[in-house]
């Protein structure tokens, strides 16, 4: 059963889908050439929003969770992609150490870890889970709701290597975005592969770097397809020196919000779109615990309640913010607002699901308590796109289009990692 999409049968998005399907050979060649020059992130998930008139990525995660939401039918794709990724990095690899987040009581998250362990075991590796949580001092088995168990073991740091007692991995897979800071135990590992690299983690990563790379790529990709890049690109601005709690720098934020809203209004007028523009304000550094704010009018910033101000600036520090064009989602699953999330490993799309929130509006973030996850299932047995089908008539066709936009975001992530790599050689 394919989740019912309101936008599946009608709307201008079909024109974009048709253009993508017609350009499939050129698109796949374009990606092949990109991957000849650039290295994809080890694994990635991308939140995509389908407004009916526009399709764009709104968030790219280089430490993706939620692997437990992929269906069994998708696992062979993930296993093949895992084999390809490992063979490129460490062909002789035997042992893989997975380092999860430090919240060991969250069984839903740990089900995601169990799925990752399963994928890499099926790819032919010995896989163990090593915790950097100082509270994990002895092996700890945790039962999961589905009947499986995950064993968290305390990591052991040697002079130049990280592992477990009697387990020496060649590759270490981080499923921890290190938003609380980079622990010294992960630094200076000169004889092991750490994936993703530390500069992909939030202490140094900035969303604005990613969307700068994506914007440049969308221009080139738009030229390839013969479309306006705006149809696949969310406009953005970066605001610095803002603190909601003390109301410092609010004039800077107001100016950026007004600028982005004005640009979006012009585009809506150009395309005859009768919707109210909005922007999403969120931390540029992906700070955990900091809120995401929907702003429909600059006046909204003058009337924020104390709770919202505290949510947006929980400390006295001045965190850079990103003001991102809001992309509506017109999709529905089980009467809830929905957005697709596309999962990739190496350069391959391996699956996805819908994030659904019955308590949210189409112009709000769905990443909040109360969200549920609906596996992306196809009524057809084949997942391949069907170029002969009419736009909107085929779920694989629609998902292929989502995958194209997600892969474009993944290329942007590879550019971002290259540009921010502290170990890269600099030529004058």
mmCIF file of C-alpha atoms in Angstrom, residues 28 67 183 398:
data_model
loop_
_atom_site.group_PDB
_atom_site.id
_atom_site.type_symbol
_atom_site.label_atom_id
_atom_site.label_comp_id
_atom_site.label_asym_id
_atom_site.label_seq_id
_atom_site.Cartn_x
_atom_site.Cartn_y
_atom_site.Cartn_z
ATOM 1 C CA UNK A 28 22.615 9.944 -13.866
ATOM 2 C CA UNK A 67 17.465 3.341 10.148
ATOM 3 C CA UNK A 183 35.500 14.269 23.319
ATOM 4 C CA UNK A 398 7.781 10.289 -7.306
#
